[in-house]
Coordinates of C-alpha atoms and ligand atoms in Angstrom, one line a residue:
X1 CA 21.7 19.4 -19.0
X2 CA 21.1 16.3 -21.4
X3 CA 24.6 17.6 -23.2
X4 CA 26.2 17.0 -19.8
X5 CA 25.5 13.1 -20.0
X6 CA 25.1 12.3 -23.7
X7 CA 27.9 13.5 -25.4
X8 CA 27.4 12.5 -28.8
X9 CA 30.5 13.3 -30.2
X10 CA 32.5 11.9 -27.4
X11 CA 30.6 8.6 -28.2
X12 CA 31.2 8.7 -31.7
X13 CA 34.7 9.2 -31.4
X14 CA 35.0 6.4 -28.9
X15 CA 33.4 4.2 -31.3
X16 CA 35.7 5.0 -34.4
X17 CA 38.7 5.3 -32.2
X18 CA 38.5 1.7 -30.9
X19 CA 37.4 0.3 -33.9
X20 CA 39.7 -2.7 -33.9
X21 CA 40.8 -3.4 -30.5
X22 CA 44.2 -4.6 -30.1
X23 CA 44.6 -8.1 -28.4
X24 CA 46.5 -6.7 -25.5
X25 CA 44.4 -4.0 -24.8
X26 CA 41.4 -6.2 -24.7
X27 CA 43.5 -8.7 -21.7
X28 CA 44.4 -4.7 -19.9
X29 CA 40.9 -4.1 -20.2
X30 CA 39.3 -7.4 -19.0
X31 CA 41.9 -7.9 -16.1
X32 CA 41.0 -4.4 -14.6
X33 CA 37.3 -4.9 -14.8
X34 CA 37.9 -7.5 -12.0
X35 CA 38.7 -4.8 -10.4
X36 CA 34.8 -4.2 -10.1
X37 CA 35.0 -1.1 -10.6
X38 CA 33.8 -0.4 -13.9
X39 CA 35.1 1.0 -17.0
X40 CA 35.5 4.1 -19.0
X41 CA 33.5 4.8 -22.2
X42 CA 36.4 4.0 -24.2
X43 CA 37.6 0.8 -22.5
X44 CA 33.7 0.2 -23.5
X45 CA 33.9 1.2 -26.5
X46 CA 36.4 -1.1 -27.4
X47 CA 34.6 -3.9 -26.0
X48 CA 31.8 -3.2 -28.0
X49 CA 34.0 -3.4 -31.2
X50 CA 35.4 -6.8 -30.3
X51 CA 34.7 -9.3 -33.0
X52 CA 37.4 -11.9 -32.5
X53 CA 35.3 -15.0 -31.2
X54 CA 38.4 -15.8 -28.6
X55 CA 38.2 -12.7 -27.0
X56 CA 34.5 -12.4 -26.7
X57 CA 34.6 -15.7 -24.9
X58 CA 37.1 -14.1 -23.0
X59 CA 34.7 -11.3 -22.3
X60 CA 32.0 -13.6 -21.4
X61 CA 33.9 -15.3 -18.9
X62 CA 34.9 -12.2 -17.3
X63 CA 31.5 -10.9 -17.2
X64 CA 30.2 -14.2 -15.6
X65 CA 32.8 -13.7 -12.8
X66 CA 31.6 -10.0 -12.2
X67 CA 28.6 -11.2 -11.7
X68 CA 28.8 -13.9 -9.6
X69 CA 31.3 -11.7 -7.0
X70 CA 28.6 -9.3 -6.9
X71 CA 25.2 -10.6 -6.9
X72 CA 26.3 -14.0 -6.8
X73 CA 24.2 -17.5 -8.0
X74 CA 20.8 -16.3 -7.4
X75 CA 18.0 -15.0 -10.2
X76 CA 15.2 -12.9 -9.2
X77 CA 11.3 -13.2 -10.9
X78 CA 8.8 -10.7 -11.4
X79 CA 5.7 -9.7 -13.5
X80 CA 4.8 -6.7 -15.2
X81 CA 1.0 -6.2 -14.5
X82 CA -0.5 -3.9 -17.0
X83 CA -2.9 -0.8 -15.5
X84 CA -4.4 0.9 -18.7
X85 CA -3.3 0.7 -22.7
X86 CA -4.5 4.3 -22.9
X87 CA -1.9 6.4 -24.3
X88 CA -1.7 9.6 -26.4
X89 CA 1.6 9.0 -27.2
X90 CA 2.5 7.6 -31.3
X91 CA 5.5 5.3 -30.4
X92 CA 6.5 3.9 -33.6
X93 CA 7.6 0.2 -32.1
X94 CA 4.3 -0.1 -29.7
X95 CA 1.0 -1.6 -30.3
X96 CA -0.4 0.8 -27.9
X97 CA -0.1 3.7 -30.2
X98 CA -2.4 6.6 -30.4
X99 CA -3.1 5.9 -34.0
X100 CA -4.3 2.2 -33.2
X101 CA -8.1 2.0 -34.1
X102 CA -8.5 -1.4 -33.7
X103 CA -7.3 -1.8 -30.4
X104 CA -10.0 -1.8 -27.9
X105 CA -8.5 -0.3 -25.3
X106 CA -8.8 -1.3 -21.3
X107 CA -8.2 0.5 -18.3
X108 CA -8.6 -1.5 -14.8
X109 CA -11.0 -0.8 -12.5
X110 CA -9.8 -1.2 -8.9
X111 CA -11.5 -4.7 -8.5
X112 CA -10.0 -6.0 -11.8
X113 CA -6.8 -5.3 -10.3
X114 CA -7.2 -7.2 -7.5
X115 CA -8.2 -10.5 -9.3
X116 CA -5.3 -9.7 -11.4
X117 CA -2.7 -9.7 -8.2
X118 CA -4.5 -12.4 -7.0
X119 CA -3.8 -14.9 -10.2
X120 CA -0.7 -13.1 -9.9
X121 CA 0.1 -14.2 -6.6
X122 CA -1.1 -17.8 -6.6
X123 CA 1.1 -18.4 -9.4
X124 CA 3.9 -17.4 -7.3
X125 CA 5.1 -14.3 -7.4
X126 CA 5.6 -11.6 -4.9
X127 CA 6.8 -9.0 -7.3
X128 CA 5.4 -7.0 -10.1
X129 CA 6.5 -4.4 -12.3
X130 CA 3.1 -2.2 -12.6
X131 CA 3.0 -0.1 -16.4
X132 CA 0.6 1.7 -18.3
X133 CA 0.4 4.0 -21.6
X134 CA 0.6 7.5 -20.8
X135 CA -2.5 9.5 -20.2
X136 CA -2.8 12.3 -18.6
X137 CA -6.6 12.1 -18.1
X138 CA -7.5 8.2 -17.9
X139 CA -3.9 6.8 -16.1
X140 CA -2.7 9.9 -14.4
X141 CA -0.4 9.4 -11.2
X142 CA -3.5 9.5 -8.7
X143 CA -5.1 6.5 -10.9
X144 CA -1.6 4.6 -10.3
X145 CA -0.8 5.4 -7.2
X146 CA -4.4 4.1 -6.2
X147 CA -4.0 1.0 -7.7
X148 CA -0.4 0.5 -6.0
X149 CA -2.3 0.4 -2.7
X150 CA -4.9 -2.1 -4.1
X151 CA -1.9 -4.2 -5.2
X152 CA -0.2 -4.3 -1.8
X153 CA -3.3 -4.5 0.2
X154 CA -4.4 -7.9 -1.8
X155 CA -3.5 -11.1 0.2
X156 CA -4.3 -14.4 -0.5
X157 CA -3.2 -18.0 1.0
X158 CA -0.8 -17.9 -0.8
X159 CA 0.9 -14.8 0.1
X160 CA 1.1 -11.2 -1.1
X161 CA 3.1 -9.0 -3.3
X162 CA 5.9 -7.7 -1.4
X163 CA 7.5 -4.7 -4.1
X164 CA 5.8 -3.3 -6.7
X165 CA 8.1 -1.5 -8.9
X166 CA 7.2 1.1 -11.6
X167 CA 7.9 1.2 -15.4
X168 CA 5.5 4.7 -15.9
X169 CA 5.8 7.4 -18.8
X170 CA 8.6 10.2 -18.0
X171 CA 6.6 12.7 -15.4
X172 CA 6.6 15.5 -12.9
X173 CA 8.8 15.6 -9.8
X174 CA 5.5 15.8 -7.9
X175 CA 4.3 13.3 -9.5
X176 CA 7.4 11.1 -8.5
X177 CA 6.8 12.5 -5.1
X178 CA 3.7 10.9 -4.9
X179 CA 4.9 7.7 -6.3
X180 CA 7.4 7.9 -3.3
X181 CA 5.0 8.0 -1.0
X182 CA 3.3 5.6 -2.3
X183 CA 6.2 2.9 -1.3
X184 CA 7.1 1.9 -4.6
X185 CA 10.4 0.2 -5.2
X186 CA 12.5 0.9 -8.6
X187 CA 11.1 3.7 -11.1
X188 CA 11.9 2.6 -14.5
X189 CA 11.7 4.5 -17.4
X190 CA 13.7 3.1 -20.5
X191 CA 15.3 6.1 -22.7
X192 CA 14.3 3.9 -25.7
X193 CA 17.3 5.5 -27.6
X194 CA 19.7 7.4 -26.6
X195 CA 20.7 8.9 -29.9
X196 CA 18.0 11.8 -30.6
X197 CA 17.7 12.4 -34.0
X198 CA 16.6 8.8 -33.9
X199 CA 14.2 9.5 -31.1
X200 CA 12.7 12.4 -32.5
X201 CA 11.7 10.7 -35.4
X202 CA 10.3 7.5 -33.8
X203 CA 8.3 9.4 -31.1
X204 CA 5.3 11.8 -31.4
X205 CA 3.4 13.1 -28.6
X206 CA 4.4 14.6 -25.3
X207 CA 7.1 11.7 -25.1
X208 CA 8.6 13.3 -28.2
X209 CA 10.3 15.3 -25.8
X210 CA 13.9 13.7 -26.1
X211 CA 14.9 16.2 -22.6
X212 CA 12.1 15.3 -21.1
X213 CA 12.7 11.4 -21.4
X214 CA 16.4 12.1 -20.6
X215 CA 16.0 14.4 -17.7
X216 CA 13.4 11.9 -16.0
X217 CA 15.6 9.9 -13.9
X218 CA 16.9 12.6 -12.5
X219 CA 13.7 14.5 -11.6
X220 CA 12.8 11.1 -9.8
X221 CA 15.9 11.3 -7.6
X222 CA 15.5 14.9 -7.0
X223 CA 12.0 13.9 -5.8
X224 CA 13.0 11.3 -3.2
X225 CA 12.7 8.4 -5.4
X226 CA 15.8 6.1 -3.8
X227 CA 15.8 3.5 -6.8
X228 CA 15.9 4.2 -10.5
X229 CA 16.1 1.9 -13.1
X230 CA 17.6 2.7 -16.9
X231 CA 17.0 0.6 -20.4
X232 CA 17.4 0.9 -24.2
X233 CA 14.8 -0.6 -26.4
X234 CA 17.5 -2.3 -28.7
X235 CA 17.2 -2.2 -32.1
X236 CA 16.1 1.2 -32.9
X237 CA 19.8 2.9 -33.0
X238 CA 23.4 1.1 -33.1
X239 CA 23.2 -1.0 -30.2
X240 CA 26.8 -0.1 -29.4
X241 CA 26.1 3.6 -29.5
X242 CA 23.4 2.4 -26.8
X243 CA 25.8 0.7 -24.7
X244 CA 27.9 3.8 -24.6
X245 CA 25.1 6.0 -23.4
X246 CA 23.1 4.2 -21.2
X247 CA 26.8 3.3 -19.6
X248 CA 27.4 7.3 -19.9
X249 CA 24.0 7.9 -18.3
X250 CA 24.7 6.0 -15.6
X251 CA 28.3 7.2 -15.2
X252 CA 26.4 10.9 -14.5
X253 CA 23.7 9.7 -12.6
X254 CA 26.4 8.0 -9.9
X255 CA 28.4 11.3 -10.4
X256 CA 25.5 13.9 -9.4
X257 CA 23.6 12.1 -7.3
X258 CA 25.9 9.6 -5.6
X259 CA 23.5 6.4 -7.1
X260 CA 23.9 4.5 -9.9
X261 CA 20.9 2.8 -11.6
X262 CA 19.5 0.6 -9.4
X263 CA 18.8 -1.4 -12.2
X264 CA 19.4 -1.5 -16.6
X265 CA 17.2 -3.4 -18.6
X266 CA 17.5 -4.5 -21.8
X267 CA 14.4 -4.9 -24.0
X268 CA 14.7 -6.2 -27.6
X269 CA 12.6 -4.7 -30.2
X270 CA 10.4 -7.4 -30.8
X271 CA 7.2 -7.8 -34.0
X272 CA 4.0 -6.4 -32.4
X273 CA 0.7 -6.1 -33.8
X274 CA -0.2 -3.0 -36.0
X275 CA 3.5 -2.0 -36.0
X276 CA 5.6 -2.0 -39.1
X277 CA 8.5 -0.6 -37.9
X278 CA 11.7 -1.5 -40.5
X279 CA 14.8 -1.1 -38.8
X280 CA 18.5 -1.3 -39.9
X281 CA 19.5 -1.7 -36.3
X282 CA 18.1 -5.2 -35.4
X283 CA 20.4 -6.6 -33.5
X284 CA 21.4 -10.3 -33.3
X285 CA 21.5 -12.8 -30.9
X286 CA 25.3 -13.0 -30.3
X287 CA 25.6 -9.0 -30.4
X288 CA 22.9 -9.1 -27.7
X289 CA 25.0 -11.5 -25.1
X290 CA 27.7 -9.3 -26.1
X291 CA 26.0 -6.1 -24.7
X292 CA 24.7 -7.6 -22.0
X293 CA 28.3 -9.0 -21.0
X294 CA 30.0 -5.6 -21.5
X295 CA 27.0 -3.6 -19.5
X296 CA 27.7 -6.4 -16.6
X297 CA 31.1 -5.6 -16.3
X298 CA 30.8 -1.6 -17.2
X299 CA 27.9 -0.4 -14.9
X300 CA 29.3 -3.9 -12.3
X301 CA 27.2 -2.8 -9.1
X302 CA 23.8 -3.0 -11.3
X303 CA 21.1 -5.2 -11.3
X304 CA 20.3 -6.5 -14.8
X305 CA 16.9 -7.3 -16.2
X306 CA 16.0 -9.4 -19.0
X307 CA 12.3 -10.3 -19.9
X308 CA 9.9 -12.5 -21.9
X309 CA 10.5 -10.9 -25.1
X310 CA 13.8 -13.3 -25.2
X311 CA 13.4 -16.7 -26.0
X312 CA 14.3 -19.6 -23.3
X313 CA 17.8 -20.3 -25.0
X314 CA 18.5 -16.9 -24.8
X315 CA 17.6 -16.2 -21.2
X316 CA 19.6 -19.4 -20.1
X317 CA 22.5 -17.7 -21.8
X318 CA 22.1 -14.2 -20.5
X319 CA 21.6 -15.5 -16.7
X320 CA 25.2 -17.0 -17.2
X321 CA 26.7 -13.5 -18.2
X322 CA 25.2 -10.6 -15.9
X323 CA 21.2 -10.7 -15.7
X324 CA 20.2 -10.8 -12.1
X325 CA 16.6 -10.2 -12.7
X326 CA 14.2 -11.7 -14.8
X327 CA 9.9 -11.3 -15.6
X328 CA 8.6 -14.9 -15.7
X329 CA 5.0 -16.1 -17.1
X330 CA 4.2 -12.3 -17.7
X331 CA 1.5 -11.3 -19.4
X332 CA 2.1 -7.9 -21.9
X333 CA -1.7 -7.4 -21.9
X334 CA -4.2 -4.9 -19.6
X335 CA -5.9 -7.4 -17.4
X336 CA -4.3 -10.4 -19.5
X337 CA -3.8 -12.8 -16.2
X338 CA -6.2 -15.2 -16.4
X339 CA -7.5 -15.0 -19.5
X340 CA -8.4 -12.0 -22.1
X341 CA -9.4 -10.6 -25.2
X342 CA -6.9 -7.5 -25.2
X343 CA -4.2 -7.4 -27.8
X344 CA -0.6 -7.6 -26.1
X345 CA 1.7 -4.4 -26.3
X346 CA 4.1 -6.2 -28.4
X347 CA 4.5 -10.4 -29.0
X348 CA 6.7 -12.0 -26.3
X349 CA 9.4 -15.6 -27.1
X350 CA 9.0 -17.2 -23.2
X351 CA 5.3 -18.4 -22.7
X352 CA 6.9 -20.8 -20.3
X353 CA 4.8 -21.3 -16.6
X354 CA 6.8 -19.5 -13.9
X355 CA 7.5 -23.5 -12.2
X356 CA 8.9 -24.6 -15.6
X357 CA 11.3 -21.3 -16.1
X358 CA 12.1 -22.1 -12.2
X359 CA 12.9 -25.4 -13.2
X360 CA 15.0 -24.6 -16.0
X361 CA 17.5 -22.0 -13.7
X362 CA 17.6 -25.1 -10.9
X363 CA 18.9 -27.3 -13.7
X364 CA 21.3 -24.7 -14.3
X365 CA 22.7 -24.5 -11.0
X366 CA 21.0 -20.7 -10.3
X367 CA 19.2 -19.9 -6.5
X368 CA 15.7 -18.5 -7.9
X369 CA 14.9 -15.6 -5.4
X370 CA 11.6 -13.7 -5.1
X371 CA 13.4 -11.6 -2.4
X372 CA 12.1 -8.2 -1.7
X373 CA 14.2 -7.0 1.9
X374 CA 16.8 -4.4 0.4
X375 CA 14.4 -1.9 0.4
X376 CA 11.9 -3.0 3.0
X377 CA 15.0 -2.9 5.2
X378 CA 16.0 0.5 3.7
X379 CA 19.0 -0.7 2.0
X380 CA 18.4 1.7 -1.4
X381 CA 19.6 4.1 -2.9
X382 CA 23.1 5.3 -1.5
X383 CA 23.1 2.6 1.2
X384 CA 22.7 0.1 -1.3
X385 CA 25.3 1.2 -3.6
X386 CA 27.2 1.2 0.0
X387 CA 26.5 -2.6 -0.3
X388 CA 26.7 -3.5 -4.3
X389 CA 29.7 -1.6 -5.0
X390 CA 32.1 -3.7 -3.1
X391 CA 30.1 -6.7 -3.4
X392 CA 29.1 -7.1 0.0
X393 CA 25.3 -7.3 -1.1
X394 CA 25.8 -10.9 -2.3
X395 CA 25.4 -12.5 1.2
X396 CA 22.1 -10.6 1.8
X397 CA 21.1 -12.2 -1.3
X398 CA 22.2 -15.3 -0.6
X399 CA 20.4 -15.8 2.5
X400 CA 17.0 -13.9 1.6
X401 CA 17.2 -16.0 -1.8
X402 CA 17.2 -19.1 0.1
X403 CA 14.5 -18.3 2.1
X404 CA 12.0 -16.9 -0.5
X405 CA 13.1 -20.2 -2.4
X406 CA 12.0 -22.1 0.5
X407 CA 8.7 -20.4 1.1
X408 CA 7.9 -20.9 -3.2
X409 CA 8.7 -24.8 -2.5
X410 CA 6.4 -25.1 0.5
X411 CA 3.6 -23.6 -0.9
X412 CA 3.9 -24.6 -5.1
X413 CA 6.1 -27.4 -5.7
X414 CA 4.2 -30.5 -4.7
X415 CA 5.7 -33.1 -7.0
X416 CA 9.0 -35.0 -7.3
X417 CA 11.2 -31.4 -7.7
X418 CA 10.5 -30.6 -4.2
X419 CA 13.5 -32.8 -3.1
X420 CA 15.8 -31.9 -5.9
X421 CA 15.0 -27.9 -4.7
X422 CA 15.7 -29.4 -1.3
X423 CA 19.0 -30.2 -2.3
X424 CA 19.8 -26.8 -3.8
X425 CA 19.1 -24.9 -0.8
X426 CA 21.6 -27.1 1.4
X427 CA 24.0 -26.8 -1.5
X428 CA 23.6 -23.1 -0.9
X429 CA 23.1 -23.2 2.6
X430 CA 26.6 -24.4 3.3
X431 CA 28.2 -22.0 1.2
X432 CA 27.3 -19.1 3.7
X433 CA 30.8 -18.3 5.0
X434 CA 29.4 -15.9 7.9
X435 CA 28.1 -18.8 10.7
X436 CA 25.8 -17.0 12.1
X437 CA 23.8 -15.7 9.4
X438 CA 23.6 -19.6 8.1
X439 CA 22.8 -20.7 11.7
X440 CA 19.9 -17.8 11.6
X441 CA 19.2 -19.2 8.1
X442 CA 18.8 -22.7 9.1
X443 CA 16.7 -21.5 12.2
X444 CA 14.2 -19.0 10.2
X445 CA 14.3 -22.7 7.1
X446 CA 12.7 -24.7 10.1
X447 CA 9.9 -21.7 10.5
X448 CA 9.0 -21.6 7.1
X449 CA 8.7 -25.5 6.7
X450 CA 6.1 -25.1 10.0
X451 CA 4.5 -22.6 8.4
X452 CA 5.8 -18.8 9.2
X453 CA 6.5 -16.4 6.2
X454 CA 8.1 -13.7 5.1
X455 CA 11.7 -14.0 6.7
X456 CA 14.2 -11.9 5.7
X457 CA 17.8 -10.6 6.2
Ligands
SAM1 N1 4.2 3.7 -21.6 C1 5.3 4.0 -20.8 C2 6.5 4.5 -21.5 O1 6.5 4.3 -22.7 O2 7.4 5.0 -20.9 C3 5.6 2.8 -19.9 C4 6.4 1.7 -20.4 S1 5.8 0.7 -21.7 C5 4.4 0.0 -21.1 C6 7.1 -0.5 -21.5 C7 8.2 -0.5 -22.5 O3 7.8 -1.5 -23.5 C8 8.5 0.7 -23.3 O4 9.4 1.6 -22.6 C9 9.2 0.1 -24.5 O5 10.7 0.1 -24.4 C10 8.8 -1.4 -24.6 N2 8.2 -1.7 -25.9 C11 7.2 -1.1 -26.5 N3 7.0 -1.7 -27.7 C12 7.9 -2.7 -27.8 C13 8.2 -3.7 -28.8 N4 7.5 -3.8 -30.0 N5 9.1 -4.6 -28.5 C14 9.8 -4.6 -27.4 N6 9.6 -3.7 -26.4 C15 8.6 -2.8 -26.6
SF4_2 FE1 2.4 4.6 -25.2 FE2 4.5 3.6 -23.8 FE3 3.6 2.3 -26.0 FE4 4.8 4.6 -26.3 S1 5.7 2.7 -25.5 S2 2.8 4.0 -27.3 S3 4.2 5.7 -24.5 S4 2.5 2.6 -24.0

């Protein structure tokens, strides 16, 4: 079954048969990718192999338009919250590694979680991404799925966590059953690397299994898990023989199942402690914008993730060329929020405070969003590829954006910013073509300034 995705060989050849991209064929293959309809492995391929700096700005540009005539101007935050560092696994990149004495390891009680989600919330948030090392014993699926109820039963002032999305190891399809019920939005689960000698010898421990980690996203779907979410951990393999999987991945997913990821990420191998991991593959900062702009326009219907392990520069970059969601003030630590003596999974470039990285994406002109109503309005899976594909998702966004911005200014920003956020929203506001969902905008804006919350579209 994992031949059926990954074809190595086909990859390969891609790769060495568009090794230097003609000029005209680079134009062919930019103009249709306004098409929005993706690309083909090849017309990746030679993307990937593009080094004239002309034409990459070219394919920056292009990418930038994809994904404003999909998801449009508006960026939404999350935090991972971290469950347990147990794990039995030997990851060679992870600080959470079986072999790692000096660790002392942490595993949440249900009470720690909850003054976890509560920092969380009062900082701002209303997502999280909840992951954990893999355990059968100490974090198995009853311990996470208990703690998923803890999260979304926790209400402060301030609010409550509205999605909780999943980034757990590769499992059963009962177990993703469970996790279904459980309300959970996206399952992630990053392949790490898609080229499996590579995996092999980086991986020991049940996660070793390179058909197992492959086969994953599609047990989840098989189980009645709507969302899935896909990512490389770049800088372990040939980034653009990554790119070329992870699109081929996605390719097949859409194929079989009629969904797409829901969602690719794009972690960045970064130092952590105990690990001394040497890599050939590290890739550099202008390589990594150019992945991220060719996965934008490849995989366009996507959401695209980028997190803390990039520094601000580079974030403020990739916002501009197809990252649609982003983890803000997060925390890589069990029970790190607030403060904590546990050792971090791996060392992170963006310590910012979620109101200065907000900051920071107002300056740049971006709508931040803490939207959660696709899938509380059952717009997932097929029904929101229905939506995404032909960018008709963007308006939902725009409105439910504004409103979750609204509700962050109201109850956070109490200085100076508050009229300069102001002004964003209107700017926003009046670029809703359809009248009557910016008259019901206006309407629910004058709710939330007397108080009401949780609005959507
Ligand atoms: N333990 C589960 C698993 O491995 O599937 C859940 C995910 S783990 C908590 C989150 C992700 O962190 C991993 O999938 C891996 O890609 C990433 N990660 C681990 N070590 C890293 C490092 N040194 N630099 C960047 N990302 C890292
Ligand atoms: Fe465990 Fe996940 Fe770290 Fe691997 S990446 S050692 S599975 S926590």
């Amino acid at each position: 079954m994992a031949g059926q995705m990954i074809d190595e060989k086909k990859i390969e050849e891609a790769l060495a048969g568009t090794k230097n991209p003609s000029k005209r064929d680079i134009r062919r293959i930019l103009k249709k990718a306004r098409n929005k309809k993706g690309l083909s492995i090849k017309e990746a391929g030679a993307l990937v192999n593009l080094k004239e700096p002309a034409l990459i700005q070219e394919l920056f540009n292009t990418a930038g338009w994809v994904k404003n005539e999909i998801y449009g101007e508006r960026l939404v935050f999350f935090a991972p919250l971290y469950l347990s560092d147990y794990c039995v696994n030997d990851c060679a990149y992870c600080n959470f590694h079986a072999r790692n004495k000096e660790l002392k390891r942490k595993k949440l009680s249900l009470k720690e979680i909850e003054g976890q989600v509560k920092i969380l919330i009062n900082m701002g948030h209303k997502r999280v991404l909840v992951e954990c090392g893999e355990d059968p014993l100490k974090n198995n699926i009853d311990y996470v799925v208990k703690a998923i109820k803890k999260i979304y039963s926790v209400k402060t002032d301030k609010g409550n966590i509205r999605r909780i999305n999943v980034n757990i190891a590769a499992t059963t399809k009962e177990d993703y059953s469970k996790l279904r019920k459980a309300n959970v939005g996206t399952y992630q689960l990053f392949q790490e690397t898609y080229h499996r000698p590579t995996y092999e010898k980086l991986h020991s421990g049940p996660k070793a299994d390179y058909i197992r980690q492959i086969n994953a996203p599609s047990r989840a779907l098989e189980a009645g898990l709507d969302d899935i979410g896909l990512g490389v951990l770049f800088g372990l393999y040939d980034w653009r023989f990554e790119v070329l999987s992870v699109i081929a991945h996605a390719q097949y997913l859409d194929k079989t199942y009629k969904v797409g990821p829901h969602t690719i990420s794009v972690p960045r191998l970064q130092p952590a402690p105990s690990v001394d991991l040497k890599s050939k593959y590290l890739v550099s900062d202008e390589d990594f914008l150019k992945l991220i702009a060719v996965l934008r326009i490849a995989v366009p219907y996507t959401g695209m993730i980028i997190s803390t392990r990039e520094t601000p520069e580079m974030r403020k970059k990739a916002f501009r060329i197809g990252i649609s969601q982003a983890s803000a003030a997060s925390c890589p630590t069990t029970g790190g929020y607030g403060k904590s003596d546990s050792q971090p999974q791996f060392n992170i470039q963006d310590e910012r405070q979620l109101g200065e990285v907000i900051k920071g994406v107002v300056e740049d002109g971006f709508l931040p969003s803490f939207c959660t109503a696709c899938y509380r309005r059952g717009r997932t899976g097929e029904a929101f590829m229905g939506l995404s594909k032909p960018g008709e998702i963007h308006k939902f966004c725009r409105a439910n954006g504004i409103l979750t911005f609204a509700e962050y200014i109201e109850d956070f920003v109490h200085n100076g910013a508050r009229r300069r956020y102001g002004d964003l929203i209107n700017f926003y506001l009046d670029k809703i073509e359809d009248k009557e969902l910016q008259r019901q905008t206006q309407e629910r804006l004058r709710k939330i300034a007397k108080g009401k919350r949780d609005l959507y579209f």
